[in-house]
PDB file of C-alpha atoms in Angstrom:
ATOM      1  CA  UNK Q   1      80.652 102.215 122.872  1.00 68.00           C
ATOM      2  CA  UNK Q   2      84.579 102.229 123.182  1.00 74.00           C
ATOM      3  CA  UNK Q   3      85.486 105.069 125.055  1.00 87.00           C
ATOM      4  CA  UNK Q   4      87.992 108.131 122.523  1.00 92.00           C
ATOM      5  CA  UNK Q   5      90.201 110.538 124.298  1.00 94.00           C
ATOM      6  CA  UNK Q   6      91.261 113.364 122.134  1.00 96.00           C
ATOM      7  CA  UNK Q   7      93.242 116.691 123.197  1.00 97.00           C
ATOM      8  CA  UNK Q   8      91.058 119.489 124.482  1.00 95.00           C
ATOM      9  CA  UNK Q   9      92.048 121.984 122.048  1.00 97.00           C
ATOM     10  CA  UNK Q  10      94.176 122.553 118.921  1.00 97.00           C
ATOM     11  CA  UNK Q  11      95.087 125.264 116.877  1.00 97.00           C
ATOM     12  CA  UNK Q  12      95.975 125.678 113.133  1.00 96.00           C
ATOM     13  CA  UNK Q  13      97.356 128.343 110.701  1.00 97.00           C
ATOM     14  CA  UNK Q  14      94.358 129.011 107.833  1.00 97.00           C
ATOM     15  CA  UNK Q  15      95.354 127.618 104.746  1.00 96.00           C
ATOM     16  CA  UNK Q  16      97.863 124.754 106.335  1.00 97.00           C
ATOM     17  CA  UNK Q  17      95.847 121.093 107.137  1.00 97.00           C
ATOM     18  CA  UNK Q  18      94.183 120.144 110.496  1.00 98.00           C
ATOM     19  CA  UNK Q  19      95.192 117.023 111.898  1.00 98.00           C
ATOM     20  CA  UNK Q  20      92.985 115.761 114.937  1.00 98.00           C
ATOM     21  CA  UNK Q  21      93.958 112.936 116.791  1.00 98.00           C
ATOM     22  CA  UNK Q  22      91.639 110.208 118.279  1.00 97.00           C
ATOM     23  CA  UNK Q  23      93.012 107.264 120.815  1.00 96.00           C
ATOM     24  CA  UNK Q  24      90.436 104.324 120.904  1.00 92.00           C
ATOM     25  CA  UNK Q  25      92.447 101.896 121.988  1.00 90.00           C
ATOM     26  CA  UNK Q  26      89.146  99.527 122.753  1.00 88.00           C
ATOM     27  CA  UNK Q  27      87.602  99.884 120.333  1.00 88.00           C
ATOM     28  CA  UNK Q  28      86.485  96.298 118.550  1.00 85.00           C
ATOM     29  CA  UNK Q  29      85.826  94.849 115.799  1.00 85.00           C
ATOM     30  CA  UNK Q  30      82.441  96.182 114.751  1.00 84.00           C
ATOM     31  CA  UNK Q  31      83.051  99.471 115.644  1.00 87.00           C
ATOM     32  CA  UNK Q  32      83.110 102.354 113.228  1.00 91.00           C
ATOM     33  CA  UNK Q  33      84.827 105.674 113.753  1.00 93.00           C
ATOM     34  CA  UNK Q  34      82.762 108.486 113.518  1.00 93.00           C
ATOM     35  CA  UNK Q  35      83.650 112.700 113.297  1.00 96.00           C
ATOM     36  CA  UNK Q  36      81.000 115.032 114.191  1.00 95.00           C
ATOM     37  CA  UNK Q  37      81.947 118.846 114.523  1.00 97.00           C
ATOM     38  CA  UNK Q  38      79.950 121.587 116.295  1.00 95.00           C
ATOM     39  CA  UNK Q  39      80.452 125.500 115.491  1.00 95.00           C
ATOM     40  CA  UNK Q  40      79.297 127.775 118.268  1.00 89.00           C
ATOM     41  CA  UNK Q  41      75.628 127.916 119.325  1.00 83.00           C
ATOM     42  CA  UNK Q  42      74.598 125.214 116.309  1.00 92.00           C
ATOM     43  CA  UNK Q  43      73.746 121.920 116.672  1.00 93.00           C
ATOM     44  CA  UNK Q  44      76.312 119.082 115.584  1.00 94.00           C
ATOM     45  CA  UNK Q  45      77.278 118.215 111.735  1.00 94.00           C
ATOM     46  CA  UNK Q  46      78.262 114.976 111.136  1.00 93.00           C
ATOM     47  CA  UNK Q  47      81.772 115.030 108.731  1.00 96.00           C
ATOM     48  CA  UNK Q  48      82.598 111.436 108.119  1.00 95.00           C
ATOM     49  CA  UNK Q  49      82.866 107.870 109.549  1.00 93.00           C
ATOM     50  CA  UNK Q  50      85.192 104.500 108.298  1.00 93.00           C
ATOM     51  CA  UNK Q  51      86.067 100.911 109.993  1.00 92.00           C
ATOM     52  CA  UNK Q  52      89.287 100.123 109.211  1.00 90.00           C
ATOM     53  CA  UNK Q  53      89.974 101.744 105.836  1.00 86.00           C
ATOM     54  CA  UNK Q  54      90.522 105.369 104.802  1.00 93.00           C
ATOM     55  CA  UNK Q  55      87.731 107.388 104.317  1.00 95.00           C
ATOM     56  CA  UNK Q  56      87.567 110.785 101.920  1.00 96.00           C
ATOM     57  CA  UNK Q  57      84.713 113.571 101.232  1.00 95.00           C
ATOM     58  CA  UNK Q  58      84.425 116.783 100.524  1.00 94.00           C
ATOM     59  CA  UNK Q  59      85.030 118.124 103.174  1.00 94.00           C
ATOM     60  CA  UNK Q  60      87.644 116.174 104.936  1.00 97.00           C
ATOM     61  CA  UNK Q  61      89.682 112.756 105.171  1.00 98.00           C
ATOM     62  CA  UNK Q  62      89.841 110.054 108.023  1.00 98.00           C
ATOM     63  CA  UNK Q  63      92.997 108.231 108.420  1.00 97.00           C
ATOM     64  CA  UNK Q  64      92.464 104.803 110.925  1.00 96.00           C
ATOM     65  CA  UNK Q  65      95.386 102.983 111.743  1.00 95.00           C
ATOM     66  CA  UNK Q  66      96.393  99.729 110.965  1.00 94.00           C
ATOM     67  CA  UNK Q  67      95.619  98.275 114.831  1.00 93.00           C
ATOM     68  CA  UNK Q  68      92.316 100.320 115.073  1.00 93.00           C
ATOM     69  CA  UNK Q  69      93.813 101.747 117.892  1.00 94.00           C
ATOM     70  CA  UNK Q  70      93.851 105.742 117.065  1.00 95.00           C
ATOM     71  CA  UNK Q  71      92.787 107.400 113.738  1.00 96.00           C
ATOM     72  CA  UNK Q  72      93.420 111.715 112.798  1.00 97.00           C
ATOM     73  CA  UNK Q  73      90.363 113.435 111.120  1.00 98.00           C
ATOM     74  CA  UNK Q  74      92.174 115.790 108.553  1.00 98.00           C
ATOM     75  CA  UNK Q  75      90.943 119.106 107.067  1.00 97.00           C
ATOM     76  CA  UNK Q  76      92.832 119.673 104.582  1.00 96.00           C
ATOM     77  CA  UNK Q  77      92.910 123.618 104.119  1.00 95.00           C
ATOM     78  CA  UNK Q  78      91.632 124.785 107.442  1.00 96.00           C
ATOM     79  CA  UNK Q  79      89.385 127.815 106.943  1.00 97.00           C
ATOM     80  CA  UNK Q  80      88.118 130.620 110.067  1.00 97.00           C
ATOM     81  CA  UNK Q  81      84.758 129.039 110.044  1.00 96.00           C
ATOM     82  CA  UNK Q  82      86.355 125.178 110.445  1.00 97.00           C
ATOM     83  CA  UNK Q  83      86.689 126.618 113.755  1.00 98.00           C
ATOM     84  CA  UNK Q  84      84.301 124.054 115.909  1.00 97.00           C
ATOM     85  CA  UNK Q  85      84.513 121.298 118.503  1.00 95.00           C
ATOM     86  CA  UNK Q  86      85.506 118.167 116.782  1.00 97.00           C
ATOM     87  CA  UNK Q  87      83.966 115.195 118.005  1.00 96.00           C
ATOM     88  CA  UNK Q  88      85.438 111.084 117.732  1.00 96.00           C
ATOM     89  CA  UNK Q  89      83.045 108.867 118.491  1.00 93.00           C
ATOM     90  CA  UNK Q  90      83.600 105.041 118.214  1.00 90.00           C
ATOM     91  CA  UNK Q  91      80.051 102.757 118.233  1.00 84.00           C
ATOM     92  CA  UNK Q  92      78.521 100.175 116.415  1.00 72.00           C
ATOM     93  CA  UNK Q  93      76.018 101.106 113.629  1.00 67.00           C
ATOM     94  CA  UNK Q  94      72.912  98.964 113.474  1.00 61.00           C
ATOM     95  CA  UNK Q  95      71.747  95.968 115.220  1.00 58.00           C
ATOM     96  CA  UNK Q  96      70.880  96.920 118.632  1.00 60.00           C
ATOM     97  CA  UNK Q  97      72.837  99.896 119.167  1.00 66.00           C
ATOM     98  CA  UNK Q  98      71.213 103.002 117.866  1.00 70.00           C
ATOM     99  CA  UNK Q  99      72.694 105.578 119.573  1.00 76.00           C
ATOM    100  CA  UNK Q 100      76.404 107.805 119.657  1.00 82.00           C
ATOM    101  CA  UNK Q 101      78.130 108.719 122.491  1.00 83.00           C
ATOM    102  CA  UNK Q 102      79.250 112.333 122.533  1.00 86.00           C
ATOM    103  CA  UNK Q 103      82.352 112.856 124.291  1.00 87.00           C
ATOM    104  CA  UNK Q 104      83.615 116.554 125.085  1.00 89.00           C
ATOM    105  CA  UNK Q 105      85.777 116.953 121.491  1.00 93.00           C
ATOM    106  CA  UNK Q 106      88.619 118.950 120.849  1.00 96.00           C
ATOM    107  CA  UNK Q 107      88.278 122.819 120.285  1.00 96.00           C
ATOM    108  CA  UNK Q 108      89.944 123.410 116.999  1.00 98.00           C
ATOM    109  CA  UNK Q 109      90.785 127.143 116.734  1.00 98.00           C
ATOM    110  CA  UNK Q 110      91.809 128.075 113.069  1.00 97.00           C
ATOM    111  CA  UNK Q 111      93.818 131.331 113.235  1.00 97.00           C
ATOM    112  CA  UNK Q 112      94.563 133.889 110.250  1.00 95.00           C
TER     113      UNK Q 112
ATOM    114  CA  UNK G   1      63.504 120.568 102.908  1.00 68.00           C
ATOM    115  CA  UNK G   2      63.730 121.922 106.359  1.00 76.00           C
ATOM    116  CA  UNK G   3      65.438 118.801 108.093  1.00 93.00           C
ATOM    117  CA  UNK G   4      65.066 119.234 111.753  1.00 96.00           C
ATOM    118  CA  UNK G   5      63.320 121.920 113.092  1.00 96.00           C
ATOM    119  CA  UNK G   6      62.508 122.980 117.056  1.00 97.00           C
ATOM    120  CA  UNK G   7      60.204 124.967 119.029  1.00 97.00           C
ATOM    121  CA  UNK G   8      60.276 127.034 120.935  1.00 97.00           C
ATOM    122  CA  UNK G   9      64.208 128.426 120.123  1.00 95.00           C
ATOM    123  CA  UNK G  10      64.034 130.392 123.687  1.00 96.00           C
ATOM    124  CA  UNK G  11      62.126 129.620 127.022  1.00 96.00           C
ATOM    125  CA  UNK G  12      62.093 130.484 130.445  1.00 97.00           C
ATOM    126  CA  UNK G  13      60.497 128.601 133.358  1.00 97.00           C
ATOM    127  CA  UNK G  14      59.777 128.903 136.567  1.00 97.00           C
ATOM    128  CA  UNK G  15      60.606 126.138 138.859  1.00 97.00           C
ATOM    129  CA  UNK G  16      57.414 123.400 138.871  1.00 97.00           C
ATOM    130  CA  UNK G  17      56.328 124.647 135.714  1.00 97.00           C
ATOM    131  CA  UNK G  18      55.599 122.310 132.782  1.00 96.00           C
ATOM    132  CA  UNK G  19      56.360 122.374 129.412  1.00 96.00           C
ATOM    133  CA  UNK G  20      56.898 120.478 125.911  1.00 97.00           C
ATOM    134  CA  UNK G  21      59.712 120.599 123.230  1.00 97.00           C
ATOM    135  CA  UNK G  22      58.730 119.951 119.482  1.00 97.00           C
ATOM    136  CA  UNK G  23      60.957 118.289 116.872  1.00 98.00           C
ATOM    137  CA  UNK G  24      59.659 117.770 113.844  1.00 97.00           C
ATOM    138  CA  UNK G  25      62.028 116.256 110.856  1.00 97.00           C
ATOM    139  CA  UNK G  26      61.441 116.012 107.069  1.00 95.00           C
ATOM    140  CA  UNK G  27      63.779 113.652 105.813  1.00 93.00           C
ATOM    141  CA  UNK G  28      61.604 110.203 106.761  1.00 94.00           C
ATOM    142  CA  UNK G  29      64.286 109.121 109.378  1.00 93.00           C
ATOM    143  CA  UNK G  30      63.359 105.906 111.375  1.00 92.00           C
ATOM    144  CA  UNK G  31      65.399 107.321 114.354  1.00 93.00           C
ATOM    145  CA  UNK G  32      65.299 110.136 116.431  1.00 95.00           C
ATOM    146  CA  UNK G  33      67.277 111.556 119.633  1.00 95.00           C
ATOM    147  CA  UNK G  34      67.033 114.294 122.387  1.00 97.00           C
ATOM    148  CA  UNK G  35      70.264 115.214 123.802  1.00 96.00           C
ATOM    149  CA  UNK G  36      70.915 118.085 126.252  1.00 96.00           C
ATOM    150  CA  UNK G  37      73.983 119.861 126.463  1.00 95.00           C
ATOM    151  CA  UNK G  38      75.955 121.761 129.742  1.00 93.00           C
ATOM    152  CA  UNK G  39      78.383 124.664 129.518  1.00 84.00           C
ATOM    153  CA  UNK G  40      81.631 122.850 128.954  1.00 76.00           C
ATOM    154  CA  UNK G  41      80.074 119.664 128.494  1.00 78.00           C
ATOM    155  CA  UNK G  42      79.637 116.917 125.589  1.00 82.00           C
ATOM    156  CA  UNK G  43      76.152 116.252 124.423  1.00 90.00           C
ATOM    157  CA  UNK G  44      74.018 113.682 126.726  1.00 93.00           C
ATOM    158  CA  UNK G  45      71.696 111.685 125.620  1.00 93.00           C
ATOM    159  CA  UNK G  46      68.491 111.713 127.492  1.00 96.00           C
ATOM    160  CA  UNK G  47      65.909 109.845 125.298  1.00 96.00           C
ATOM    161  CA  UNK G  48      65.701 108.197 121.559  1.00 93.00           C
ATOM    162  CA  UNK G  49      63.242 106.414 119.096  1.00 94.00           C
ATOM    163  CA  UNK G  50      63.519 104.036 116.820  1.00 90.00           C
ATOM    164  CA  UNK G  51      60.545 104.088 115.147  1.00 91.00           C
ATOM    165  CA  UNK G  52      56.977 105.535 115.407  1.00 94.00           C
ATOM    166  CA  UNK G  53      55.181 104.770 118.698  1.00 94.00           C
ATOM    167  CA  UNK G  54      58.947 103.833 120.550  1.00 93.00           C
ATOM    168  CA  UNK G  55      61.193 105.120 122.809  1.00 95.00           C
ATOM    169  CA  UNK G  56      64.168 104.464 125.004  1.00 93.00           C
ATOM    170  CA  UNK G  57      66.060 105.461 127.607  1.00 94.00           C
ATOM    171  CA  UNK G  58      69.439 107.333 127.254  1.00 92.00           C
ATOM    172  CA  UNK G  59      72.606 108.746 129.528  1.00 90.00           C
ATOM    173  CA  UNK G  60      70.040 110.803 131.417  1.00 95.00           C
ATOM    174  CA  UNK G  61      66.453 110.883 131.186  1.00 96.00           C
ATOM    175  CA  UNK G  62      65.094 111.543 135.101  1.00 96.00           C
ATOM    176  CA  UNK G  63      62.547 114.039 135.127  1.00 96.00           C
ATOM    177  CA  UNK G  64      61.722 113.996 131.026  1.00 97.00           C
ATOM    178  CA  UNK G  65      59.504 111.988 129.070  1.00 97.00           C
ATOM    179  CA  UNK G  66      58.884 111.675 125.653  1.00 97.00           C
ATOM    180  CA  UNK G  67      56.436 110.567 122.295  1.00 97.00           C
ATOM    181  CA  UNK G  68      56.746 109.750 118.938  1.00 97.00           C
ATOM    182  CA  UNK G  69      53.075 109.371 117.996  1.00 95.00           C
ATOM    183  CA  UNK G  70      53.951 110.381 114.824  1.00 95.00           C
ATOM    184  CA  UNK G  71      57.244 109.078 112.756  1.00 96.00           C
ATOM    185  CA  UNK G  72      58.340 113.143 111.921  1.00 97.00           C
ATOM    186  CA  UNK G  73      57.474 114.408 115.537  1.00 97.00           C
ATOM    187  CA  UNK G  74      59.362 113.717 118.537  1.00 98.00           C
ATOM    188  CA  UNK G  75      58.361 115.583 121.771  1.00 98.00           C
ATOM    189  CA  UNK G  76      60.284 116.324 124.951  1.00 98.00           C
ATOM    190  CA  UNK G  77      58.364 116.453 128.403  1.00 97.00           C
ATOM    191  CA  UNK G  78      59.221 118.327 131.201  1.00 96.00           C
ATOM    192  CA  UNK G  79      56.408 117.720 133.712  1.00 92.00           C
ATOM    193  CA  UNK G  80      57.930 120.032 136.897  1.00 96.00           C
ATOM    194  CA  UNK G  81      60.759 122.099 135.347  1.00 96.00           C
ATOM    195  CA  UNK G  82      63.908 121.849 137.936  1.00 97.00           C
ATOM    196  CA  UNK G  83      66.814 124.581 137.791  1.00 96.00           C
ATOM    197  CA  UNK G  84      69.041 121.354 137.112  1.00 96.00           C
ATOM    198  CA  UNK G  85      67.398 121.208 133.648  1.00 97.00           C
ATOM    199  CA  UNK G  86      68.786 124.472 132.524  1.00 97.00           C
ATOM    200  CA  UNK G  87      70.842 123.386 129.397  1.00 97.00           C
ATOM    201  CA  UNK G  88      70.485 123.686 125.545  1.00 97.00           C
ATOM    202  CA  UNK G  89      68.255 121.232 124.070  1.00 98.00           C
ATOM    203  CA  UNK G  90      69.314 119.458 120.489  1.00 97.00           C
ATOM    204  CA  UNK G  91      67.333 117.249 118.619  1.00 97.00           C
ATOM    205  CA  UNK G  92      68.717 114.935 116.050  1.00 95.00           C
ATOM    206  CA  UNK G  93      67.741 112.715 113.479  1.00 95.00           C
ATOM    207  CA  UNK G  94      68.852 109.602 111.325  1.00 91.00           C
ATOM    208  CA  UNK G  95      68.450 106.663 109.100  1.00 80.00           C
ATOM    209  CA  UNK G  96      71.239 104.827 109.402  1.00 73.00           C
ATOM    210  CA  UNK G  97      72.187 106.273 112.660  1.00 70.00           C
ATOM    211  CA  UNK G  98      76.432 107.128 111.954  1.00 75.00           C
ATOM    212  CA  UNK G  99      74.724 110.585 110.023  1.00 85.00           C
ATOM    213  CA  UNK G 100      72.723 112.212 112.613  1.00 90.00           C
ATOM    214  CA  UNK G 101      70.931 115.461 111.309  1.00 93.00           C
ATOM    215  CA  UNK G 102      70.605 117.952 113.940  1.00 95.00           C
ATOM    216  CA  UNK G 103      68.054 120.681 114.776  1.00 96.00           C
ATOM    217  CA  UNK G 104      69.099 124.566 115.715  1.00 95.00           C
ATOM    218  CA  UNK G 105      68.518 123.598 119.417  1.00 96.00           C
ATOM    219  CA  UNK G 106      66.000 125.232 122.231  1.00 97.00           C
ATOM    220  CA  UNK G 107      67.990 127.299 125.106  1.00 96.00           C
ATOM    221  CA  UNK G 108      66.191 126.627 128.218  1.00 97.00           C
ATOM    222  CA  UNK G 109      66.087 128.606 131.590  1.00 97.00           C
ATOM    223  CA  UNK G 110      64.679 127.289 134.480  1.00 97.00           C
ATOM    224  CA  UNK G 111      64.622 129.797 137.461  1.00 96.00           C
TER     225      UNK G 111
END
């Protein structure tokens, strides 16, 4: 798996939008970006994953870059409870990798 | 559905003790994980499945072993509990493996 640096923590207003950064400057070409988030004491929750094109859910939007090179994981209306660790994972789905590497995330505090 | 439940939620051991961790998942998912996670620290992987009757190595899996004897049950071994093993143990599952579905996780003490 490519290794993803990301800043250690962030905060945001509640109400404005989130935007977490991910470098993966390694990443290749069968690589997908994945976001995972984990709120205290509960296991991880996996929010949303793309290749090379923008990706949209319900519950937020990944932006890659053009290069592959970084991507930002946006929430959109950050509420108190988006406050979590963020994860960006890069890794290969399928084949004969069949595992995620879970780096140590950002801390995204959302403040009122 | 319950997805991914655990068992015990709480444990304390005493150092050369032995014990096993339960995971049990729902949702027909080919593949299935055990990752342990430190105070400050990212989630390591220590073993995985891909299917009934397999398993794999991960980041770190001295002193645990594991089963899948059946495809919704995935135990964790510890066969002489170490204070090093003190962590908080997550079990995940997944088919395909980008949307892992985790359980509420077991918090283990080992004195």
């Amino acid at each position: 798996d490519a290794k993803t640096t990301q800043p250690p923590s962030m905060d945001c207003a509640e109400g404005r939008a989130a935007n977490l950064p991910c470098n993966h400057s390694t990443i290749s070409g069968n690589e997908y970006v994945y976001w995972y988030r984990q709120i205290h004491s509960q296991g991880p929750q996996y929010i949303i994953h793309g290749l090379k094109n923008n990706e949209t859910n319900e519950m937020a939007s990944l932006i890659i870059t053009e290069d592959r090179k970084s991507s930002t994981l946006i929430l959109p209306h950050a509420t108190l409870r988006d406050t979590a660790v963020y994860y960006c994972i890069a890794g290969a789905s399928g084949g004969s990798n069949y595992k995620l590497t879970f780096g140590k995330g950002t801390l995204l505090t959302v403040n009122p | 559905n319950a997805g991914v439940t655990q068992t015990p939620k709480f444990r304390v051991l005493k150092t050369g003790q032995s014990m096993t961790l339960l995971c049990a998942q729902d949702m027909n998912h080919e593949y299935m994980y055990w990752y342990r996670q430190d105070p400050g620290m990212g989630l390591r992987l220590i073993h995985y499945s891909v299917g009934e009757g397999t398993t794999a190595k991960g980041e770190v899996p001295d002193g645990y072993n594991v089963s899948r004897l059946k495809k919704q049950n995935f135990l964790l071994g510890l066969e002489s509990a170490a204070p090093s093993q003190t962590s908080v143990y997550f079990c995940a599952s997944s088919y395909p493996i980008y949307e892992q579905y985790f359980g509420p996780g077991t918090r283990l003490t080992v004195t």
